Amino acid sequence: MLKKSKLIIKPKEEYAYGHIIKALAGGLYPNKFHVIREYIQNAFDAVIDWKSSKNDKNIAITVSIQKPSIFIHDNGTGMDRHTLNEYRKVGFSKKIIGESVGFRGIGKLAGISIAKKLIVTTSPFGTAEKYTLVFDAEAMLKDIDELKKKRANIPLNTLIEKHTKLSSDIEEKDKHYTMVELHEIKSDSKILFDKAKLIDYISKNAPVPFDPNFSHAKDIEDGIKKFVNDYGCVDLSVDAQKIYKPFAQNLKAPQLIVVPDSKDKKKFIALCWYCEHQDKGQVKPIEISGLVYRYKNFAVGDNYLTRTTIWNTSSHLAFYFIGEVYIIDTSIVPTSQRDDFEQSANRDKFYKAAEIISNQLNVVARESSDVRRAEEYVQRGVEVISSIDTDVKRKEPSLKVLGVQKIAEIVNVIDNIEKRKKNIPKEDKKTKLLANQVVKKAKKLLKEVEDAGKSEKGEFDIVKKLKLESQAEQVYTTAVRTLKDFFVENPEDLEKALKAFHQNLTKVFSKKTE
Amino acid sequence: MLPKKYATTDNKERVRVEDTGLIKKEYVRKKRKLTYLGMPSGEMRDILAWKDYFEKCTAVEIDDQMRNQLMLNVINSGLNGKISILYGDIEKILIKGSDEFNNKLQFPYDVVFLDCFGTIVYRELQRVKAITSLIEKQKGSDFLLLLTFNIRERKYCDQSIGTVLNKIEKELLGYYLQDDKAKLKINKIMGWYKADKTEEMYRQKIFGSYFIKTMAEERGFKVHVYPPIFYLGFKGSPMIHFAFKLMSGTESPTKEVSDQTIFNIINLNIKEVSNGRVFVRKQQAPTVGM
Ligand SMILES: C[S@@+](CC[C@H](N)C(=O)[O-])C[C@H]1O[C@@H](n2cnc3c(N)ncnc32)[C@H](O)[C@@H]1O
């Protein structure tokens, strides 16, 4: 079962001060949920290991909150006595960089920073035994403090040996599992008992399946499987509630972008799938919008990491999408915190190459927003024209006063639609037709309104009404033009502004003429 | 291999068969799955045996190793989400309604099994308080109460048990105000119970039955007591197992009157389980008349 082993800490370093472990365990995980992720990672590896040898469908990870403990259980390969015992030797890691998820080797001890005891119980398939390792973290950390006070030194592994106990018991031969109990979670980590938060974290970070209620789930998964060889996910439940990746509503069909290696174009270094928001603006809720990096299907960083690493311009457009970027090139490895990838030439190359994603998504977003704007202008045009049409038919008196604005509004409708008609997609015949109809009707209406103005000679033409002199008339037309330009996108405000302008003019100039 | 703290025995499993009958009856009568409060230990044989009748279970466990093993079995048998574990001393938990970590009991339960509940003596105030609290919190809901106690073999009658035996004697004498002959007989029989050489199980039988019956009646329940079962459990320790059916009464302000009289209770035979068989013990206590 043990394929290769790798010592991360060399024998000499085993004589490190015991408190190193404290610093390591405490400092590595400012986010307490990361500790849970470490154990889910180990569980996931065991599950993948088991699945690679047996075609077994009922394999799952179970997380359970039973205050004051949290349990993480998997029915993957399980460990034999020797492998479990190696848990006591810091530096041991069965995991090889790039081959397994928990490559740090230190992950297994993550629990000692948040729980008083770490209890690992495991049984490998085919052995009628189970093994339990109890790691008394509280006692060990106390010991470390004592040693520190005395400025004493003790080899790390001797210290661990002293505070761990391995025992065995009988078990059914065909059972295979590992259960980790984080026993008595300490008071500064109580947030882990917040089930909603724990579920939220797991759903976003662990390799759980897509939600069966997400209509694009199957297409996305089929797409990923074509390019990502080691794509895998695991059934995971928290207190009997199945956990899935979060998804949003109103999304367009998923699309794929492959990120090729800059040198060898036949080699892919990452795969991105994305769905564009069908409606205007960002995908809601914001926390699930944007793209997230996935390394062995675990999240690396959050939706802001992709935004800052692959978007150079218009990064807000990232959130108009939802999606993931799967790392295929295993030379790009996440940091132990998994908030980014380890700095390396390969990583930088990857970030650069991944700009293909932002470039494409920006274009898509802009096109969509052009389309959306064109559609909006047609829609608004329909409303404006029909409202003016009613006024005209009713011989609305305001029409006489506001004739100029109405004309401006109609002209705007015609202008806006004609300018943006080209953005309406060919397939959208309905909108295209509507656009033509609106323009046609607007042109007809324009004539009617102009005629209405003419028929009410002097009445609506404020220049004449107020007997403005030629210079004043010039000021008037300039002001109106300025307002029109200013409010070009907003005929309603233009109408209001012009109305107020006319009222004030009437007030001022009628006094003058009196 | 670590020394075992607890393991089941054939005798215990045979007692379980008896309990299974009672639980099944409850399930049929209530026409729904039941809720359970128990101390299933790491192996949770009770829950596994009865899981088809149970909807939700609350397990109480004081030992961290047992609790760990319990959780392993819960998950391995696919029962995660159906069982919540309270961590700590059952007595304190019954009194407080929750454990130190604010995991709460979910009253009322249909079946309560306090297994390995020490020995019953009045002196152990906390234990009395715990059972009282349980019965109070169950008020208004019928339930099956299963209790298993260790029998501590002594060559004398414990003072606190003696006090209760005196109380029982007084109550019995009350039925025979005019009949001196009958009174004498009662004195003689109770004298037998209190005698040093009388085996503890007989004292425990009437003590346990009387204690639960009177306490539950005062709290609005009618009580039916099943014949207690004597058996040798883990490491050969003598045990006595009780089963009570507590039926919520009519909410009358005075105490409830059960169908069984005090005479019926005292005259209950002790059953025994041994070598996988259940039988009525040959040797029984003398019976009281009426
Ligand atoms: C006799 S075993 C239970 C067996 C189980 N009910 C069955 O039917 O197989 C009793 C369990 O309760 C636990 N226990 C003992 N005293 C306790 C107490 N005061 N509070 C909570 N748990 C206790 C023991 O650790 C043990 O696991």
mmCIF file of C-alpha atoms and ligand atoms in Angstrom, chain B residues 5-8 12-13 16 36 38-47 50 60-63 66-67 86-93 113-118 127 148 231 239, ligand 1:
data_model
loop_
_atom_site.group_PDB
_atom_site.id
_atom_site.type_symbol
_atom_site.label_atom_id
_atom_site.label_comp_id
_atom_site.label_asym_id
_atom_site.label_seq_id
_atom_site.Cartn_x
_atom_site.Cartn_y
_atom_site.Cartn_z
ATOM 1 C CA LYS B 5 -14.192 -1.143 29.830
ATOM 2 C CA TYR B 6 -17.410 -2.737 28.831
ATOM 3 C CA ALA B 7 -18.552 -5.556 26.574
ATOM 4 C CA THR B 8 -21.830 -7.241 26.091
ATOM 5 C CA LYS B 12 -27.315 -9.284 28.328
ATOM 6 C CA GLU B 13 -28.293 -10.097 24.759
ATOM 7 C CA ARG B 16 -32.424 -7.461 25.193
ATOM 8 C CA TYR B 36 -34.764 6.956 22.277
ATOM 9 C CA GLY B 38 -29.929 5.709 26.175
ATOM 10 C CA MET B 39 -26.355 4.913 27.080
ATOM 11 C CA PRO B 40 -25.471 2.686 24.151
ATOM 12 C CA SER B 41 -21.750 2.444 24.849
ATOM 13 C CA GLY B 42 -19.240 2.148 22.016
ATOM 14 C CA GLU B 43 -20.794 -0.884 20.435
ATOM 15 C CA MET B 44 -24.299 0.563 20.582
ATOM 16 C CA ARG B 45 -25.879 -2.856 20.475
ATOM 17 C CA ASP B 46 -29.146 -1.494 21.793
ATOM 18 C CA ILE B 47 -29.487 1.046 18.997
ATOM 19 C CA TRP B 50 -33.777 -1.520 17.757
ATOM 20 C CA VAL B 60 -25.135 9.781 26.574
ATOM 21 C CA GLU B 61 -21.560 8.719 27.171
ATOM 22 C CA ILE B 62 -19.074 9.809 29.769
ATOM 23 C CA ASP B 63 -15.981 8.042 28.514
ATOM 24 C CA MET B 66 -16.310 4.912 24.270
ATOM 25 C CA ARG B 67 -17.724 8.043 22.717
ATOM 26 C CA LEU B 86 -24.256 14.071 24.779
ATOM 27 C CA TYR B 87 -20.953 13.965 26.549
ATOM 28 C CA GLY B 88 -20.787 13.639 30.301
ATOM 29 C CA ASP B 89 -22.392 12.150 33.343
ATOM 30 C CA ILE B 90 -25.936 10.978 32.707
ATOM 31 C CA GLU B 91 -27.108 12.082 36.127
ATOM 32 C CA LYS B 92 -25.906 15.624 35.732
ATOM 33 C CA ILE B 93 -27.285 15.713 32.198
ATOM 34 C CA PHE B 113 -32.801 3.104 28.893
ATOM 35 C CA LEU B 114 -30.504 3.924 31.775
ATOM 36 C CA ASP B 115 -28.093 1.065 31.514
ATOM 37 C CA CYS B 116 -25.466 0.353 34.095
ATOM 38 C CA PHE B 117 -26.850 3.030 36.295
ATOM 39 C CA GLY B 118 -24.726 2.187 39.310
ATOM 40 C CA ARG B 127 -29.205 9.612 41.151
ATOM 41 C CA THR B 148 -30.293 -1.730 34.792
ATOM 42 C CA TYR B 231 -28.460 -11.836 35.374
ATOM 43 C CA MET B 239 -27.271 -7.086 37.574
HETATM 44 C C1 LIG C 1 -23.537 -1.001 30.167
HETATM 45 S S1 LIG C 1 -22.914 0.056 28.965
HETATM 46 C C2 LIG C 1 -24.276 0.209 27.917
HETATM 47 C C3 LIG C 1 -24.618 -0.922 27.068
HETATM 48 C C4 LIG C 1 -25.715 -0.721 26.082
HETATM 49 N N1 LIG C 1 -26.813 0.073 26.606
HETATM 50 C C5 LIG C 1 -26.234 -2.023 25.550
HETATM 51 O O1 LIG C 1 -27.425 -2.252 25.694
HETATM 52 O O2 LIG C 1 -25.461 -2.777 25.004
HETATM 53 C C6 LIG C 1 -22.889 1.586 29.767
HETATM 54 C C7 LIG C 1 -22.189 2.730 29.018
HETATM 55 O O3 LIG C 1 -22.479 3.943 29.678
HETATM 56 C C8 LIG C 1 -21.298 4.632 30.027
HETATM 57 N N2 LIG C 1 -21.506 5.222 31.338
HETATM 58 C C9 LIG C 1 -21.342 4.653 32.543
HETATM 59 N N3 LIG C 1 -21.671 5.491 33.523
HETATM 60 C C10 LIG C 1 -22.036 6.631 32.949
HETATM 61 C C11 LIG C 1 -22.492 7.880 33.438
HETATM 62 N N4 LIG C 1 -22.615 8.109 34.730
HETATM 63 N N5 LIG C 1 -22.799 8.836 32.548
HETATM 64 C C12 LIG C 1 -22.684 8.599 31.238
HETATM 65 N N6 LIG C 1 -22.258 7.457 30.715
HETATM 66 C C13 LIG C 1 -21.939 6.467 31.559
HETATM 67 C C14 LIG C 1 -20.206 3.602 30.014
HETATM 68 O O4 LIG C 1 -18.969 4.193 29.624
HETATM 69 C C15 LIG C 1 -20.691 2.607 28.995
HETATM 70 O O5 LIG C 1 -20.227 2.902 27.740
#
